[in-house]
mmCIF file with all atom_site columns, C-alpha atoms in Angstrom:
data_model
loop_
_atom_site.group_PDB
_atom_site.id
_atom_site.type_symbol
_atom_site.label_atom_id
_atom_site.label_alt_id
_atom_site.label_comp_id
_atom_site.label_asym_id
_atom_site.label_entity_id
_atom_site.label_seq_id
_atom_site.pdbx_PDB_ins_code
_atom_site.Cartn_x
_atom_site.Cartn_y
_atom_site.Cartn_z
_atom_site.occupancy
_atom_site.B_iso_or_equiv
_atom_site.pdbx_formal_charge
_atom_site.auth_seq_id
_atom_site.auth_comp_id
_atom_site.auth_asym_id
_atom_site.auth_atom_id
_atom_site.pdbx_PDB_model_num
ATOM 1   C CA . UNK Z 1 1   ? 77.145 93.601  64.637 1.00 0.00 ? 1   UNK Z CA 1
ATOM 2   C CA . UNK Z 1 2   ? 74.088 95.882  64.934 1.00 0.00 ? 2   UNK Z CA 1
ATOM 3   C CA . UNK Z 1 3   ? 70.720 94.607  63.746 1.00 0.00 ? 3   UNK Z CA 1
ATOM 4   C CA . UNK Z 1 4   ? 67.592 96.675  62.999 1.00 0.00 ? 4   UNK Z CA 1
ATOM 5   C CA . UNK Z 1 5   ? 64.427 94.789  63.890 1.00 0.00 ? 5   UNK Z CA 1
ATOM 6   C CA . UNK Z 1 6   ? 61.270 94.861  65.990 1.00 0.00 ? 6   UNK Z CA 1
ATOM 7   C CA . UNK Z 1 7   ? 59.620 92.991  68.848 1.00 0.00 ? 7   UNK Z CA 1
ATOM 8   C CA . UNK Z 1 8   ? 56.005 92.810  69.980 1.00 0.00 ? 8   UNK Z CA 1
ATOM 9   C CA . UNK Z 1 9   ? 55.722 93.999  73.581 1.00 0.00 ? 9   UNK Z CA 1
ATOM 10  C CA . UNK Z 1 10  ? 52.444 94.305  75.484 1.00 0.00 ? 10  UNK Z CA 1
ATOM 11  C CA . UNK Z 1 11  ? 53.643 95.763  78.785 1.00 0.00 ? 11  UNK Z CA 1
ATOM 12  C CA . UNK Z 1 12  ? 56.425 98.350  78.538 1.00 0.00 ? 12  UNK Z CA 1
ATOM 13  C CA . UNK Z 1 13  ? 57.154 98.498  82.272 1.00 0.00 ? 13  UNK Z CA 1
ATOM 14  C CA . UNK Z 1 14  ? 57.472 94.709  82.453 1.00 0.00 ? 14  UNK Z CA 1
ATOM 15  C CA . UNK Z 1 15  ? 59.794 94.743  79.428 1.00 0.00 ? 15  UNK Z CA 1
ATOM 16  C CA . UNK Z 1 16  ? 62.077 97.342  81.034 1.00 0.00 ? 16  UNK Z CA 1
ATOM 17  C CA . UNK Z 1 17  ? 62.088 95.380  84.320 1.00 0.00 ? 17  UNK Z CA 1
ATOM 18  C CA . UNK Z 1 18  ? 63.025 92.259  82.364 1.00 0.00 ? 18  UNK Z CA 1
ATOM 19  C CA . UNK Z 1 19  ? 65.999 94.055  80.791 1.00 0.00 ? 19  UNK Z CA 1
ATOM 20  C CA . UNK Z 1 20  ? 67.174 95.286  84.195 1.00 0.00 ? 20  UNK Z CA 1
ATOM 21  C CA . UNK Z 1 21  ? 67.340 91.675  85.433 1.00 0.00 ? 21  UNK Z CA 1
ATOM 22  C CA . UNK Z 1 22  ? 70.240 91.291  82.990 1.00 0.00 ? 22  UNK Z CA 1
ATOM 23  C CA . UNK Z 1 23  ? 72.027 94.359  84.436 1.00 0.00 ? 23  UNK Z CA 1
ATOM 24  C CA . UNK Z 1 24  ? 70.960 96.477  81.481 1.00 0.00 ? 24  UNK Z CA 1
ATOM 25  C CA . UNK Z 1 25  ? 70.504 100.155 82.296 1.00 0.00 ? 25  UNK Z CA 1
ATOM 26  C CA . UNK Z 1 26  ? 67.631 101.750 80.376 1.00 0.00 ? 26  UNK Z CA 1
ATOM 27  C CA . UNK Z 1 27  ? 67.767 105.518 79.814 1.00 0.00 ? 27  UNK Z CA 1
ATOM 28  C CA . UNK Z 1 28  ? 65.111 107.747 78.305 1.00 0.00 ? 28  UNK Z CA 1
ATOM 29  C CA . UNK Z 1 29  ? 66.770 109.740 75.521 1.00 0.00 ? 29  UNK Z CA 1
ATOM 30  C CA . UNK Z 1 30  ? 63.801 111.679 74.212 1.00 0.00 ? 30  UNK Z CA 1
ATOM 31  C CA . UNK Z 1 31  ? 60.066 111.764 74.862 1.00 0.00 ? 31  UNK Z CA 1
ATOM 32  C CA . UNK Z 1 32  ? 57.037 113.476 73.348 1.00 0.00 ? 32  UNK Z CA 1
ATOM 33  C CA . UNK Z 1 33  ? 53.269 113.418 73.713 1.00 0.00 ? 33  UNK Z CA 1
ATOM 34  C CA . UNK Z 1 34  ? 51.566 113.188 70.325 1.00 0.00 ? 34  UNK Z CA 1
ATOM 35  C CA . UNK Z 1 35  ? 48.376 114.981 69.260 1.00 0.00 ? 35  UNK Z CA 1
ATOM 36  C CA . UNK Z 1 36  ? 46.239 111.898 69.923 1.00 0.00 ? 36  UNK Z CA 1
ATOM 37  C CA . UNK Z 1 37  ? 47.634 111.775 73.530 1.00 0.00 ? 37  UNK Z CA 1
ATOM 38  C CA . UNK Z 1 38  ? 49.721 108.683 72.811 1.00 0.00 ? 38  UNK Z CA 1
ATOM 39  C CA . UNK Z 1 39  ? 53.435 108.985 73.559 1.00 0.00 ? 39  UNK Z CA 1
ATOM 40  C CA . UNK Z 1 40  ? 56.711 108.299 71.797 1.00 0.00 ? 40  UNK Z CA 1
ATOM 41  C CA . UNK Z 1 41  ? 59.983 107.632 73.577 1.00 0.00 ? 41  UNK Z CA 1
ATOM 42  C CA . UNK Z 1 42  ? 63.523 106.789 72.539 1.00 0.00 ? 42  UNK Z CA 1
ATOM 43  C CA . UNK Z 1 43  ? 65.424 104.555 74.948 1.00 0.00 ? 43  UNK Z CA 1
ATOM 44  C CA . UNK Z 1 44  ? 69.112 103.722 75.173 1.00 0.00 ? 44  UNK Z CA 1
ATOM 45  C CA . UNK Z 1 45  ? 70.137 100.422 76.753 1.00 0.00 ? 45  UNK Z CA 1
ATOM 46  C CA . UNK Z 1 46  ? 73.622 100.069 78.241 1.00 0.00 ? 46  UNK Z CA 1
ATOM 47  C CA . UNK Z 1 47  ? 75.465 97.310  80.017 1.00 0.00 ? 47  UNK Z CA 1
ATOM 48  C CA . UNK Z 1 48  ? 78.772 98.049  81.742 1.00 0.00 ? 48  UNK Z CA 1
ATOM 49  C CA . UNK Z 1 49  ? 78.800 101.449 80.021 1.00 0.00 ? 49  UNK Z CA 1
ATOM 50  C CA . UNK Z 1 50  ? 78.511 99.935  76.532 1.00 0.00 ? 50  UNK Z CA 1
ATOM 51  C CA . UNK Z 1 51  ? 75.492 100.770 74.368 1.00 0.00 ? 51  UNK Z CA 1
ATOM 52  C CA . UNK Z 1 52  ? 73.637 97.561  73.535 1.00 0.00 ? 52  UNK Z CA 1
ATOM 53  C CA . UNK Z 1 53  ? 70.516 98.974  71.894 1.00 0.00 ? 53  UNK Z CA 1
ATOM 54  C CA . UNK Z 1 54  ? 68.526 101.977 70.797 1.00 0.00 ? 54  UNK Z CA 1
ATOM 55  C CA . UNK Z 1 55  ? 64.768 101.464 71.122 1.00 0.00 ? 55  UNK Z CA 1
ATOM 56  C CA . UNK Z 1 56  ? 61.826 103.457 69.713 1.00 0.00 ? 56  UNK Z CA 1
ATOM 57  C CA . UNK Z 1 57  ? 58.465 102.988 71.444 1.00 0.00 ? 57  UNK Z CA 1
ATOM 58  C CA . UNK Z 1 58  ? 55.040 104.394 70.552 1.00 0.00 ? 58  UNK Z CA 1
ATOM 59  C CA . UNK Z 1 59  ? 52.678 103.715 73.460 1.00 0.00 ? 59  UNK Z CA 1
ATOM 60  C CA . UNK Z 1 60  ? 49.602 104.677 75.432 1.00 0.00 ? 60  UNK Z CA 1
ATOM 61  C CA . UNK Z 1 61  ? 49.477 104.824 79.202 1.00 0.00 ? 61  UNK Z CA 1
ATOM 62  C CA . UNK Z 1 62  ? 47.195 105.549 82.127 1.00 0.00 ? 62  UNK Z CA 1
ATOM 63  C CA . UNK Z 1 63  ? 47.288 109.264 81.282 1.00 0.00 ? 63  UNK Z CA 1
ATOM 64  C CA . UNK Z 1 64  ? 45.999 108.485 77.783 1.00 0.00 ? 64  UNK Z CA 1
ATOM 65  C CA . UNK Z 1 65  ? 43.065 106.651 79.354 1.00 0.00 ? 65  UNK Z CA 1
ATOM 66  C CA . UNK Z 1 66  ? 42.312 109.628 81.604 1.00 0.00 ? 66  UNK Z CA 1
ATOM 67  C CA . UNK Z 1 67  ? 42.338 112.032 78.645 1.00 0.00 ? 67  UNK Z CA 1
ATOM 68  C CA . UNK Z 1 68  ? 40.429 109.872 76.185 1.00 0.00 ? 68  UNK Z CA 1
ATOM 69  C CA . UNK Z 1 69  ? 37.526 109.618 78.648 1.00 0.00 ? 69  UNK Z CA 1
ATOM 70  C CA . UNK Z 1 70  ? 37.075 113.411 78.788 1.00 0.00 ? 70  UNK Z CA 1
ATOM 71  C CA . UNK Z 1 71  ? 34.480 115.292 76.759 1.00 0.00 ? 71  UNK Z CA 1
ATOM 72  C CA . UNK Z 1 72  ? 35.798 116.791 73.546 1.00 0.00 ? 72  UNK Z CA 1
ATOM 73  C CA . UNK Z 1 73  ? 35.224 120.329 74.859 1.00 0.00 ? 73  UNK Z CA 1
ATOM 74  C CA . UNK Z 1 74  ? 36.867 119.734 78.267 1.00 0.00 ? 74  UNK Z CA 1
ATOM 75  C CA . UNK Z 1 75  ? 38.281 122.818 79.948 1.00 0.00 ? 75  UNK Z CA 1
ATOM 76  C CA . UNK Z 1 76  ? 41.960 123.112 80.923 1.00 0.00 ? 76  UNK Z CA 1
ATOM 77  C CA . UNK Z 1 77  ? 41.097 122.576 84.587 1.00 0.00 ? 77  UNK Z CA 1
ATOM 78  C CA . UNK Z 1 78  ? 39.277 119.310 83.775 1.00 0.00 ? 78  UNK Z CA 1
ATOM 79  C CA . UNK Z 1 79  ? 42.258 118.087 81.767 1.00 0.00 ? 79  UNK Z CA 1
ATOM 80  C CA . UNK Z 1 80  ? 44.719 118.872 84.560 1.00 0.00 ? 80  UNK Z CA 1
ATOM 81  C CA . UNK Z 1 81  ? 42.463 117.231 87.162 1.00 0.00 ? 81  UNK Z CA 1
ATOM 82  C CA . UNK Z 1 82  ? 42.158 114.106 85.004 1.00 0.00 ? 82  UNK Z CA 1
ATOM 83  C CA . UNK Z 1 83  ? 45.930 113.849 84.606 1.00 0.00 ? 83  UNK Z CA 1
ATOM 84  C CA . UNK Z 1 84  ? 46.555 114.427 88.322 1.00 0.00 ? 84  UNK Z CA 1
ATOM 85  C CA . UNK Z 1 85  ? 43.933 111.859 89.313 1.00 0.00 ? 85  UNK Z CA 1
ATOM 86  C CA . UNK Z 1 86  ? 45.983 109.006 87.870 1.00 0.00 ? 86  UNK Z CA 1
ATOM 87  C CA . UNK Z 1 87  ? 47.107 106.790 90.723 1.00 0.00 ? 87  UNK Z CA 1
ATOM 88  C CA . UNK Z 1 88  ? 50.896 106.525 90.722 1.00 0.00 ? 88  UNK Z CA 1
ATOM 89  C CA . UNK Z 1 89  ? 50.841 102.863 91.778 1.00 0.00 ? 89  UNK Z CA 1
ATOM 90  C CA . UNK Z 1 90  ? 48.380 101.889 89.018 1.00 0.00 ? 90  UNK Z CA 1
ATOM 91  C CA . UNK Z 1 91  ? 50.220 103.259 85.985 1.00 0.00 ? 91  UNK Z CA 1
ATOM 92  C CA . UNK Z 1 92  ? 50.512 101.052 82.903 1.00 0.00 ? 92  UNK Z CA 1
ATOM 93  C CA . UNK Z 1 93  ? 52.246 101.603 79.551 1.00 0.00 ? 93  UNK Z CA 1
ATOM 94  C CA . UNK Z 1 94  ? 51.277 99.596  76.473 1.00 0.00 ? 94  UNK Z CA 1
ATOM 95  C CA . UNK Z 1 95  ? 53.001 99.889  73.079 1.00 0.00 ? 95  UNK Z CA 1
ATOM 96  C CA . UNK Z 1 96  ? 50.502 100.396 70.251 1.00 0.00 ? 96  UNK Z CA 1
ATOM 97  C CA . UNK Z 1 97  ? 52.821 99.051  67.564 1.00 0.00 ? 97  UNK Z CA 1
ATOM 98  C CA . UNK Z 1 98  ? 55.913 96.823  67.538 1.00 0.00 ? 98  UNK Z CA 1
ATOM 99  C CA . UNK Z 1 99  ? 58.944 98.255  69.303 1.00 0.00 ? 99  UNK Z CA 1
ATOM 100 C CA . UNK Z 1 100 ? 61.705 99.078  66.822 1.00 0.00 ? 100 UNK Z CA 1
ATOM 101 C CA . UNK Z 1 101 ? 65.294 98.570  67.914 1.00 0.00 ? 101 UNK Z CA 1
ATOM 102 C CA . UNK Z 1 102 ? 68.881 98.648  66.715 1.00 0.00 ? 102 UNK Z CA 1
ATOM 103 C CA . UNK Z 1 103 ? 70.850 96.249  68.870 1.00 0.00 ? 103 UNK Z CA 1
ATOM 104 C CA . UNK Z 1 104 ? 73.847 94.009  69.250 1.00 0.00 ? 104 UNK Z CA 1
ATOM 105 C CA . UNK Z 1 105 ? 73.694 90.197  69.322 1.00 0.00 ? 105 UNK Z CA 1
ATOM 106 C CA . UNK Z 1 106 ? 73.756 89.931  73.124 1.00 0.00 ? 106 UNK Z CA 1
ATOM 107 C CA . UNK Z 1 107 ? 70.718 92.201  73.479 1.00 0.00 ? 107 UNK Z CA 1
ATOM 108 C CA . UNK Z 1 108 ? 68.835 90.284  70.788 1.00 0.00 ? 108 UNK Z CA 1
ATOM 109 C CA . UNK Z 1 109 ? 69.520 86.982  72.563 1.00 0.00 ? 109 UNK Z CA 1
ATOM 110 C CA . UNK Z 1 110 ? 68.083 88.463  75.769 1.00 0.00 ? 110 UNK Z CA 1
ATOM 111 C CA . UNK Z 1 111 ? 64.897 89.894  74.259 1.00 0.00 ? 111 UNK Z CA 1
ATOM 112 C CA . UNK Z 1 112 ? 64.188 86.796  72.157 1.00 0.00 ? 112 UNK Z CA 1
ATOM 113 C CA . UNK Z 1 113 ? 63.225 85.049  75.412 1.00 0.00 ? 113 UNK Z CA 1
ATOM 114 C CA . UNK Z 1 114 ? 60.833 87.797  76.544 1.00 0.00 ? 114 UNK Z CA 1
ATOM 115 C CA . UNK Z 1 115 ? 57.060 87.210  76.741 1.00 0.00 ? 115 UNK Z CA 1
ATOM 116 C CA . UNK Z 1 116 ? 54.270 89.205  78.370 1.00 0.00 ? 116 UNK Z CA 1
ATOM 117 C CA . UNK Z 1 117 ? 50.573 90.065  78.262 1.00 0.00 ? 117 UNK Z CA 1
ATOM 118 C CA . UNK Z 1 118 ? 48.573 93.279  77.981 1.00 0.00 ? 118 UNK Z CA 1
ATOM 119 C CA . UNK Z 1 119 ? 47.653 94.650  81.423 1.00 0.00 ? 119 UNK Z CA 1
ATOM 120 C CA . UNK Z 1 120 ? 43.927 94.045  81.955 1.00 0.00 ? 120 UNK Z CA 1
ATOM 121 C CA . UNK Z 1 121 ? 43.294 97.739  82.715 1.00 0.00 ? 121 UNK Z CA 1
ATOM 122 C CA . UNK Z 1 122 ? 44.759 98.727  79.341 1.00 0.00 ? 122 UNK Z CA 1
ATOM 123 C CA . UNK Z 1 123 ? 42.990 96.224  77.104 1.00 0.00 ? 123 UNK Z CA 1
ATOM 124 C CA . UNK Z 1 124 ? 39.882 98.378  76.541 1.00 0.00 ? 124 UNK Z CA 1
ATOM 125 C CA . UNK Z 1 125 ? 41.988 101.189 75.051 1.00 0.00 ? 125 UNK Z CA 1
ATOM 126 C CA . UNK Z 1 126 ? 43.645 99.089  72.352 1.00 0.00 ? 126 UNK Z CA 1
#
């Protein structure tokens, strides 16, 4: 049976890593950057080829932090430099609202045990 619900997640990368520990493959289905520089992604979770869940996530990440710190009249070059300056090994992704999902019972049992915290670097942007 499929259930529509939500879960509070503070660290998107940690959440995806947690799912992978249960042999769940997580695929990005669609992604967009919104006007406020936050992002929205649809994820599909599969195990043994079977779809377990569809997940909708609205989040901010390290790139959001780089952009939000720019002056309002920043030039294109400044924007590109800010985005490229993000250190690949220091990237964080933090949902800004509960994650919405449609999932089967097995997936729900797995995520009901999940807990995390907001990455320290991200806390000032929430």
